[in-house]
Coordinates of C-alpha atoms and ligand atoms in Angstrom, one line a residue:
M1 CA -18.1 3.6 30.3
G2 CA -17.9 1.8 26.8
R3 CA -16.4 3.4 23.9
Y4 CA -17.5 2.1 20.4
V5 CA -16.9 3.0 16.7
I6 CA -19.2 2.6 13.8
I7 CA -17.5 2.7 10.2
L8 CA -19.9 3.4 7.3
A9 CA -18.8 1.3 4.5
A10 CA -22.0 0.1 2.6
G11 CA -22.4 2.7 -0.1
K12 CA -21.9 2.0 -3.8
G13 CA -19.7 4.9 -4.6
T14 CA -21.4 5.7 -7.8
R15 CA -19.3 8.9 -8.4
M16 CA -16.0 6.7 -8.5
K17 CA -17.4 5.0 -11.8
S18 CA -15.7 1.8 -10.8
K19 CA -16.2 -1.9 -10.5
L20 CA -14.3 -1.7 -7.3
H21 CA -16.3 -0.8 -4.2
K22 CA -15.6 2.7 -3.1
V23 CA -14.0 2.1 0.2
L24 CA -11.8 -0.5 -1.2
H25 CA -9.9 2.1 -3.5
S26 CA -6.4 2.5 -2.4
V27 CA -4.8 5.6 -0.9
A28 CA -1.0 5.2 -0.6
G29 CA -1.3 1.5 -1.1
K30 CA -3.9 0.8 1.4
A31 CA -7.7 0.6 1.1
M32 CA -9.5 3.7 2.3
V33 CA -11.6 1.8 4.8
E34 CA -8.4 0.2 6.2
H35 CA -6.9 3.7 6.9
V36 CA -10.1 4.6 8.7
L37 CA -10.0 1.4 10.7
D38 CA -6.3 1.9 11.6
A39 CA -7.0 5.4 13.0
A40 CA -10.2 4.0 14.8
M41 CA -8.2 1.1 16.4
K42 CA -5.6 3.6 17.8
I43 CA -8.3 5.0 20.2
N44 CA -8.8 1.7 21.8
P45 CA -12.4 1.2 21.4
N46 CA -14.4 -1.7 23.1
E47 CA -15.7 -2.8 19.8
I48 CA -15.6 -1.5 16.1
I49 CA -18.7 -2.3 13.8
T50 CA -18.3 -1.9 10.2
V51 CA -21.6 -1.5 8.1
V52 CA -21.1 -3.3 4.9
G53 CA -23.5 -3.7 1.9
H54 CA -22.2 -3.1 -1.7
G55 CA -19.2 -5.5 -2.0
A56 CA -19.8 -6.7 1.5
Q57 CA -17.8 -10.0 1.1
V58 CA -14.7 -8.3 -0.2
V59 CA -14.9 -5.5 2.4
K60 CA -15.2 -8.1 5.0
E61 CA -12.2 -10.2 3.7
K62 CA -10.0 -6.9 3.6
I63 CA -10.8 -5.9 7.3
G64 CA -11.0 -9.4 8.7
E65 CA -11.0 -10.0 12.5
R66 CA -10.3 -6.3 13.2
S67 CA -14.1 -5.4 13.2
S68 CA -17.6 -6.8 13.7
F69 CA -20.0 -6.5 10.7
A70 CA -23.5 -5.2 10.4
V71 CA -25.0 -5.7 7.0
Q72 CA -27.2 -3.0 5.4
E73 CA -29.0 -4.8 2.6
E74 CA -30.4 -1.7 0.8
Q75 CA -28.5 1.6 0.9
L76 CA -31.2 4.0 2.2
G77 CA -28.9 6.5 3.6
T78 CA -26.3 7.1 6.3
G79 CA -28.8 7.2 9.1
H80 CA -30.3 3.9 8.0
A81 CA -26.6 2.4 7.8
V82 CA -26.0 3.3 11.5
L83 CA -29.4 1.8 12.4
Q84 CA -28.1 -1.6 11.2
S85 CA -25.7 -1.5 14.2
K86 CA -28.6 -1.4 16.6
S87 CA -28.4 -4.9 17.6
F88 CA -24.7 -4.6 18.6
L89 CA -24.8 -1.3 20.5
S90 CA -28.4 -0.3 21.6
G91 CA -28.1 -2.2 25.1
K92 CA -24.7 -0.9 25.9
T93 CA -24.1 2.4 27.6
G94 CA -21.3 4.4 26.2
E95 CA -20.1 6.8 23.6
T96 CA -20.0 5.8 19.9
L97 CA -17.7 7.4 17.3
I98 CA -19.3 7.2 13.8
I99 CA -17.0 7.7 10.9
N100 CA -17.4 7.4 7.1
G101 CA -15.3 4.8 5.3
D102 CA -14.2 7.3 2.6
T103 CA -12.2 9.8 4.8
P104 CA -8.8 8.0 4.8
L105 CA -6.7 11.1 6.0
L106 CA -8.4 11.4 9.5
T107 CA -5.7 10.7 12.1
A108 CA -6.2 8.9 15.4
E109 CA -5.2 12.2 17.3
T110 CA -8.0 14.1 15.7
L111 CA -10.4 11.3 16.7
Q112 CA -9.1 11.2 20.2
T113 CA -9.3 15.0 20.5
L114 CA -13.0 14.8 19.3
F115 CA -13.8 12.1 21.9
D116 CA -12.1 14.1 24.7
F117 CA -13.9 17.3 23.7
H118 CA -17.3 15.5 23.5
C119 CA -16.8 14.0 27.0
K120 CA -15.8 17.4 28.5
S121 CA -18.6 19.3 27.0
K122 CA -21.1 16.6 28.3
A123 CA -22.9 16.8 25.0
S124 CA -25.4 14.2 23.7
A125 CA -23.7 14.4 20.4
T126 CA -20.7 16.2 18.9
V127 CA -19.9 16.6 15.3
L128 CA -16.4 17.3 13.8
T129 CA -16.5 20.2 11.4
A130 CA -13.9 22.1 9.2
K131 CA -13.8 25.5 7.5
V132 CA -13.2 25.2 3.8
E133 CA -12.9 27.6 0.9
D134 CA -15.0 25.4 -1.3
P135 CA -17.6 23.7 0.6
T136 CA -19.5 22.1 -2.5
G137 CA -20.6 18.6 -2.0
Y138 CA -20.4 18.6 1.9
G139 CA -23.2 19.1 4.4
R140 CA -23.2 22.6 5.9
I141 CA -23.1 23.4 9.7
L142 CA -25.9 25.8 10.8
R143 CA -25.2 27.8 13.9
D144 CA -27.5 30.3 15.7
E145 CA -26.5 33.9 16.6
T146 CA -24.7 32.5 19.8
G147 CA -22.6 30.2 17.8
A148 CA -24.5 26.9 19.0
V149 CA -25.1 24.4 16.4
Q150 CA -28.5 24.0 15.1
K151 CA -28.5 21.4 12.5
I152 CA -26.7 20.0 9.4
V153 CA -28.0 20.7 5.9
E154 CA -27.0 18.5 3.1
Q155 CA -25.5 19.8 -0.2
K156 CA -28.8 18.8 -2.1
D157 CA -31.1 20.5 0.3
V158 CA -29.4 23.8 0.9
T159 CA -30.9 27.3 0.3
A160 CA -28.7 29.7 -1.8
E161 CA -27.7 31.4 1.5
E162 CA -26.9 28.1 3.3
A163 CA -24.8 27.1 0.2
R164 CA -22.4 30.0 1.0
L165 CA -21.6 28.7 4.5
K166 CA -18.1 27.6 4.7
E167 CA -18.2 25.3 7.8
I168 CA -18.8 21.6 6.7
N169 CA -19.7 18.4 8.3
T170 CA -16.7 16.0 8.1
G171 CA -18.8 13.0 8.6
V172 CA -17.4 12.3 12.0
Y173 CA -19.5 12.2 15.2
V174 CA -19.5 11.1 18.8
V175 CA -22.9 10.3 20.2
G176 CA -24.1 8.9 23.4
N177 CA -25.6 5.4 22.5
E178 CA -29.1 6.1 24.0
H179 CA -29.3 9.5 22.3
L180 CA -28.1 7.8 19.0
F181 CA -30.8 5.3 18.8
S182 CA -33.6 7.5 20.1
A183 CA -32.8 10.1 17.5
L184 CA -32.4 7.5 14.7
A185 CA -35.8 6.3 15.4
K186 CA -37.2 9.7 14.4
L187 CA -35.5 10.1 11.1
D188 CA -37.6 10.5 7.9
I189 CA -37.0 10.7 4.3
N190 CA -38.3 14.2 3.6
N191 CA -35.3 15.4 1.7
A192 CA -33.9 15.8 -1.7
Q193 CA -32.4 12.4 -1.8
G194 CA -35.3 10.5 -0.1
E195 CA -32.8 9.0 2.3
L196 CA -32.5 8.6 6.1
Y197 CA -29.7 11.1 6.8
L198 CA -27.5 10.4 9.8
T199 CA -26.8 14.2 9.8
D200 CA -30.4 14.9 10.8
I201 CA -29.7 13.5 14.4
I202 CA -28.1 16.7 15.3
G203 CA -31.2 18.9 14.6
I204 CA -33.4 16.3 16.2
L205 CA -31.4 16.1 19.5
K206 CA -31.0 20.0 19.5
S207 CA -34.9 20.4 19.1
E208 CA -35.3 18.1 22.0
G209 CA -33.3 20.5 24.2
K210 CA -30.2 18.3 24.4
V211 CA -26.7 19.5 24.3
V212 CA -25.2 19.3 20.9
S213 CA -21.7 20.5 20.2
A214 CA -19.3 20.9 17.3
S215 CA -15.6 20.8 17.3
Q216 CA -14.0 22.6 14.4
M217 CA -10.6 21.2 13.2
S218 CA -7.9 23.4 12.0
C219 CA -6.8 21.4 9.0
F220 CA -9.5 20.8 6.4
E221 CA -7.2 18.5 4.5
E222 CA -7.5 15.9 6.9
S223 CA -11.2 15.6 6.6
L224 CA -11.2 15.2 2.8
G225 CA -14.1 12.8 1.7
V226 CA -13.3 10.8 -1.3
N227 CA -16.3 10.6 -3.6
D228 CA -14.6 10.6 -7.1
R229 CA -11.2 10.0 -8.7
F230 CA -10.2 13.7 -8.4
A231 CA -10.5 13.5 -4.6
L232 CA -8.7 10.2 -4.7
A233 CA -5.8 11.7 -6.4
Q234 CA -5.8 14.6 -4.0
A235 CA -5.9 12.1 -1.0
N236 CA -3.0 10.2 -2.5
R237 CA -1.0 13.3 -2.8
I238 CA -1.6 14.5 0.7
L239 CA -1.1 11.2 2.4
C240 CA 2.2 10.5 0.4
E241 CA 3.5 14.0 1.5
R242 CA 2.6 13.1 5.0
I243 CA 4.3 9.6 4.7
N244 CA 7.4 11.3 3.2
R245 CA 7.5 13.9 5.9
F246 CA 7.4 11.2 8.5
H247 CA 10.3 9.5 7.1
M248 CA 12.4 12.6 6.6
A249 CA 11.7 13.4 10.2
N250 CA 13.1 10.0 11.2
G251 CA 16.3 10.6 9.5
V252 CA 15.8 9.5 6.0
T253 CA 17.1 11.5 3.1
L254 CA 14.7 12.0 0.2
L255 CA 16.5 13.7 -2.6
D256 CA 13.3 14.6 -4.5
P257 CA 10.3 13.9 -2.3
A258 CA 7.8 15.2 -4.8
S259 CA 8.6 12.2 -7.0
T260 CA 9.0 9.6 -4.3
Y261 CA 6.1 7.4 -3.7
I262 CA 6.3 5.4 -0.5
E263 CA 3.3 3.5 0.7
S264 CA 1.7 3.5 4.2
D265 CA 3.2 0.3 5.7
V266 CA 6.8 0.8 4.5
E267 CA 9.4 1.0 7.2
I268 CA 12.8 2.7 6.7
G269 CA 15.9 3.1 8.8
Q270 CA 18.0 6.0 9.6
D271 CA 20.5 7.6 7.2
T272 CA 19.0 5.7 4.2
V273 CA 19.2 7.8 1.0
I274 CA 16.5 7.6 -1.6
E275 CA 16.7 9.5 -5.0
G276 CA 13.8 10.8 -7.1
N277 CA 11.4 8.6 -9.1
V278 CA 11.6 5.7 -6.8
S279 CA 8.4 3.7 -5.7
I280 CA 8.4 1.7 -2.5
K281 CA 5.4 -0.3 -2.0
G282 CA 3.5 -2.9 0.1
K283 CA 5.0 -4.2 3.3
T284 CA 8.6 -3.3 2.4
K285 CA 11.2 -2.9 5.1
I286 CA 14.4 -1.0 4.6
G287 CA 17.3 -0.9 6.9
S288 CA 19.7 1.9 7.8
E289 CA 22.3 3.5 5.5
V290 CA 20.6 1.9 2.4
F291 CA 20.9 3.7 -0.9
I292 CA 18.1 3.4 -3.5
G293 CA 19.0 5.2 -6.7
A294 CA 16.6 6.9 -9.2
G295 CA 14.1 5.0 -11.1
S296 CA 13.8 1.9 -8.7
E297 CA 10.8 0.0 -7.6
I298 CA 10.7 -2.0 -4.5
V299 CA 7.7 -4.1 -3.7
N300 CA 7.1 -6.3 -0.6
S301 CA 10.8 -6.8 0.0
V302 CA 13.4 -6.7 2.8
L303 CA 16.5 -4.5 2.2
K304 CA 18.9 -4.9 5.2
D305 CA 21.5 -2.3 6.3
R306 CA 23.9 -0.9 3.8
T307 CA 22.4 -2.5 0.9
K308 CA 22.5 -0.6 -2.5
V309 CA 20.0 -0.7 -5.3
L310 CA 20.5 1.2 -8.5
R311 CA 17.7 1.6 -11.1
S312 CA 16.3 -1.9 -10.5
V313 CA 13.0 -3.6 -9.8
I314 CA 12.8 -5.8 -6.8
E315 CA 9.6 -7.8 -5.8
E316 CA 9.1 -10.2 -2.9
S317 CA 12.8 -10.4 -2.3
I318 CA 15.4 -10.2 0.6
L319 CA 18.8 -8.5 0.4
H320 CA 21.0 -9.1 3.3
E321 CA 23.6 -6.6 4.5
E322 CA 25.7 -4.9 1.9
A323 CA 24.3 -6.8 -1.1
D324 CA 24.2 -4.5 -4.1
V325 CA 21.9 -4.8 -7.1
G326 CA 21.9 -3.0 -10.5
P327 CA 21.7 -1.0 -12.5
F328 CA 19.0 -2.5 -14.5
A329 CA 18.4 -5.9 -12.5
Y330 CA 15.2 -7.4 -11.9
L331 CA 14.4 -9.6 -8.8
R332 CA 11.4 -11.2 -9.8
S333 CA 10.2 -12.7 -6.5
K334 CA 11.6 -15.0 -3.8
A335 CA 15.2 -13.9 -4.6
E336 CA 17.4 -14.1 -1.5
L337 CA 20.8 -12.3 -1.8
G338 CA 23.2 -13.1 1.0
K339 CA 25.6 -10.5 2.6
N340 CA 27.8 -8.7 0.1
V341 CA 26.3 -10.4 -2.9
H342 CA 26.7 -8.4 -6.2
V343 CA 24.0 -8.6 -8.9
G344 CA 24.8 -6.4 -11.9
N345 CA 23.2 -5.1 -15.1
F346 CA 20.7 -7.1 -16.9
V347 CA 20.4 -10.0 -14.4
E348 CA 17.0 -11.5 -13.6
I349 CA 16.6 -13.6 -10.6
K350 CA 13.7 -15.6 -9.5
A351 CA 13.2 -18.1 -6.7
A352 CA 16.9 -18.3 -6.1
K353 CA 19.2 -18.1 -3.1
L354 CA 22.6 -16.5 -3.6
G355 CA 25.1 -17.2 -0.6
E356 CA 27.3 -14.6 0.8
R357 CA 29.7 -12.8 -1.6
T358 CA 28.4 -14.7 -4.6
K359 CA 28.5 -12.6 -7.9
A360 CA 26.4 -12.4 -11.0
G361 CA 27.8 -9.3 -12.7
H362 CA 26.0 -9.2 -16.0
L363 CA 23.5 -10.6 -18.4
A364 CA 22.1 -13.7 -16.6
Y365 CA 18.9 -15.6 -15.8
V366 CA 19.1 -17.2 -12.4
G367 CA 16.0 -19.2 -11.6
N368 CA 15.1 -22.0 -9.2
V369 CA 18.5 -22.5 -7.8
D370 CA 20.2 -22.6 -4.4
I371 CA 23.8 -21.2 -4.9
G372 CA 26.4 -21.3 -2.1
R373 CA 28.9 -18.6 -1.1
E374 CA 31.5 -16.9 -3.2
V375 CA 30.3 -18.5 -6.4
N376 CA 31.0 -16.6 -9.7
L377 CA 28.3 -16.5 -12.4
G378 CA 29.8 -15.2 -15.6
A379 CA 28.2 -13.1 -18.1
G380 CA 25.3 -14.8 -20.0
V381 CA 24.8 -17.8 -17.6
I382 CA 21.3 -19.1 -17.9
F383 CA 19.6 -21.5 -15.8
V384 CA 17.5 -23.5 -18.0
N385 CA 14.9 -24.4 -15.5
Y386 CA 11.5 -24.9 -17.5
D387 CA 10.6 -27.5 -19.9
G388 CA 7.3 -25.8 -20.9
K389 CA 5.5 -27.6 -18.2
N390 CA 7.5 -28.1 -15.1
K391 CA 10.1 -26.1 -13.2
F392 CA 13.4 -27.9 -12.1
Q393 CA 15.7 -26.9 -9.2
S394 CA 19.5 -26.9 -9.3
Q395 CA 22.2 -26.5 -6.7
I396 CA 25.5 -25.1 -6.9
D397 CA 28.0 -25.4 -4.0
D398 CA 30.5 -22.8 -2.4
Y399 CA 33.3 -21.4 -4.5
A400 CA 32.0 -22.8 -7.8
F401 CA 33.1 -20.9 -10.9
I402 CA 30.5 -20.9 -13.9
G403 CA 32.1 -19.7 -17.1
S404 CA 30.3 -17.1 -19.3
N405 CA 27.5 -18.1 -21.6
S406 CA 27.0 -21.5 -19.9
D407 CA 23.5 -23.2 -19.8
I408 CA 22.8 -24.9 -16.6
V409 CA 20.0 -27.4 -17.7
S410 CA 18.2 -28.2 -14.3
P411 CA 18.1 -30.3 -12.4
V412 CA 21.9 -30.5 -11.8
H413 CA 24.2 -30.3 -8.8
I414 CA 27.6 -28.5 -9.2
G415 CA 29.9 -29.4 -6.5
K416 CA 32.2 -27.3 -4.3
N417 CA 35.1 -25.6 -6.0
A418 CA 34.0 -26.9 -9.4
I419 CA 34.5 -25.2 -12.7
V420 CA 32.3 -25.0 -15.7
A421 CA 34.1 -24.0 -18.7
A422 CA 32.8 -20.9 -20.7
G423 CA 30.1 -21.8 -23.3
S424 CA 29.2 -25.1 -21.7
T425 CA 25.8 -26.8 -21.6
I426 CA 25.6 -28.6 -18.4
N427 CA 23.0 -31.3 -18.0
E428 CA 24.8 -33.8 -15.8
N429 CA 26.1 -33.2 -12.1
V430 CA 29.6 -31.8 -11.8
P431 CA 31.4 -33.4 -8.7
E432 CA 33.5 -31.4 -6.3
D433 CA 36.8 -29.9 -7.6
C434 CA 35.9 -31.1 -11.3
L435 CA 36.3 -28.9 -14.4
A436 CA 33.3 -29.6 -16.7
M437 CA 33.5 -28.7 -20.4
G438 CA 30.3 -29.2 -22.1
R439 CA 31.0 -27.8 -25.6
A440 CA 32.3 -28.9 -29.0
R441 CA 35.9 -28.7 -29.8
Q442 CA 37.1 -26.0 -31.9
V443 CA 38.4 -26.8 -35.5
N444 CA 40.7 -24.4 -37.5
K445 CA 40.4 -24.9 -41.3
D446 CA 43.6 -23.7 -43.0
G447 CA 43.0 -21.1 -45.9
Y448 CA 39.2 -21.2 -45.8
A449 CA 38.9 -17.6 -44.8
K450 CA 40.5 -16.7 -48.1
R451 CA 37.4 -18.1 -49.8
Y452 CA 34.7 -17.0 -47.6
N453 CA 35.7 -13.7 -46.0
H454 CA 34.4 -10.9 -48.3
Y455 CA 35.8 -8.4 -45.8
R456 CA 39.4 -9.7 -45.8
Q457 CA 42.2 -7.5 -47.3
D458 CA 45.7 -8.4 -48.1
E459 CA 48.0 -5.7 -46.6
Ligands
UD1_1 C1 -21.8 12.6 4.0 C2 -22.6 13.4 4.9 C3 -22.2 15.1 4.6 C4 -20.7 15.0 4.9 C5 -19.9 14.2 4.2 C6 -18.5 14.2 4.7 C7 -24.7 12.4 5.1 C8 -26.1 12.3 4.7 N1 -24.0 13.3 4.5 O1 -22.0 12.9 2.6 O2 -23.0 15.8 5.5 O3 -20.3 16.4 4.8 O4 -20.4 12.8 4.3 O5 -17.6 13.4 3.9 O6 -24.4 11.6 6.0 N2 -23.0 4.8 3.3 C9 -23.6 3.5 3.7 N3 -25.0 3.3 3.5 C10 -25.7 4.2 2.8 C11 -25.1 5.5 2.4 C12 -23.8 5.7 2.6 O7 -23.0 2.8 4.4 O8 -26.8 3.9 2.6 C13 -21.6 4.9 3.6 C14 -20.8 5.1 2.4 O9 -20.1 4.0 2.0 C15 -19.6 6.2 2.8 C16 -20.3 7.0 3.9 O10 -21.5 6.3 4.3 O11 -18.6 5.5 3.3 C17 -20.9 8.4 3.4 O12 -21.7 8.3 2.4 P1 -21.5 9.3 1.1 O13 -22.6 8.8 0.1 O14 -20.2 9.4 0.6 O15 -22.0 10.5 1.7 P2 -21.7 12.0 1.4 O16 -22.5 12.5 0.2 O17 -20.2 12.2 1.1
CA2 CA1 -18.5 10.8 1.0

């Protein structure tokens, strides 16, 4: 028997007050609809159909090949949205999970449990419900004296009495395909919003004498539907807590989890220690026994085992084992630090490779250069890599020593074991084993200080 998933993602999301289409808003660094898709994929369906409309193109791009797409040209309600998947599913026997694209916290386990419950109860349709203190905004679940589900009533259609019901519709259902499309054909727009409500299929199937069931989940938080920025903030907090707990359970120390922001796709190895006020974003991969000090931000980077970062910003870069960075360094993208490299305070690195044990201890700009192993860059070394139009690349070979306050005017090649004297401006290649001095000679003028130094004192 087939197992299918429909994700509803065509709505505009008016309540978000945003140019960005609702289901593309991020929760813990990932679009809401992608969270839903991730969970749906884990239950191994034969096919996933995402219904798109507003922002269809961007949503399609985000999801890519992971789903088929049905287009809902006009947003006439959630029932109408599901109808758009008819050409994909109506001929196929099986059960279909329907889920809103704005419920990013629902887990695959919950979806699997619902599926199992539905199949066991041999129902035509099963709705996932939750009990909640403040049900405002959600559809309410109406049950009869025996506890059997009768129908779902939307917030805008409730009577005063129904409004007090605390069991809500989470917007997740499993429905047998034939029942689904026969019920959808009977929907009407006689409701407060003049829309085709998907929720009405429950009442329709029930009135036809079919078995309809409801599965109540214990944790309401998971079913949070994000309609506005308040719920978005709530979803972010809940998901971040979940992510942090996951890493701690895996052996990562978070010294102040409440102020540590780790996005969904980040991987972290055992015995890594992360201080407070740290953000780790994108597809970052952190090894074991890494230390990340307070105030650091790491984006789309790889930090291998035993690396150390103090109060620094690292973007799109790689740190090999035992490299250490900071405090106050900025790896501005495509920096690759070899094993045991040391990058100290106020050093900026961009599109540069530093070989094993190379050091840039203080105050340097290192851009567009390939540096060998055990090279020393003194304080104030600047790679002059840009003429206002083009970028130029330099190369520095193993064991070279670049004295403080030198300008390396790219493109140049500094050979193995070479020395650049402090304060040099280097605009020609320096061969292996050479000492290059690119600076004016010092002149001492006798007695001049007597004339010009107003601070001087005769003891
Ligand atoms: C919906 C349910 C409500 C439930 C709540 C759970 C209906 C009528 N109501 O309300 O019972 O408690 O979810 O979160 O289903 N969409 C489309 N096309 C449309 C309209 C909506 O694709 O024409 C999509 C939206 O993009 C969204 C999802 O369907 O992802 C739900 O729509 P939304 O307007 O957020 O419904 P709610 O008012 O939250
Ligand atoms: Ca919603």
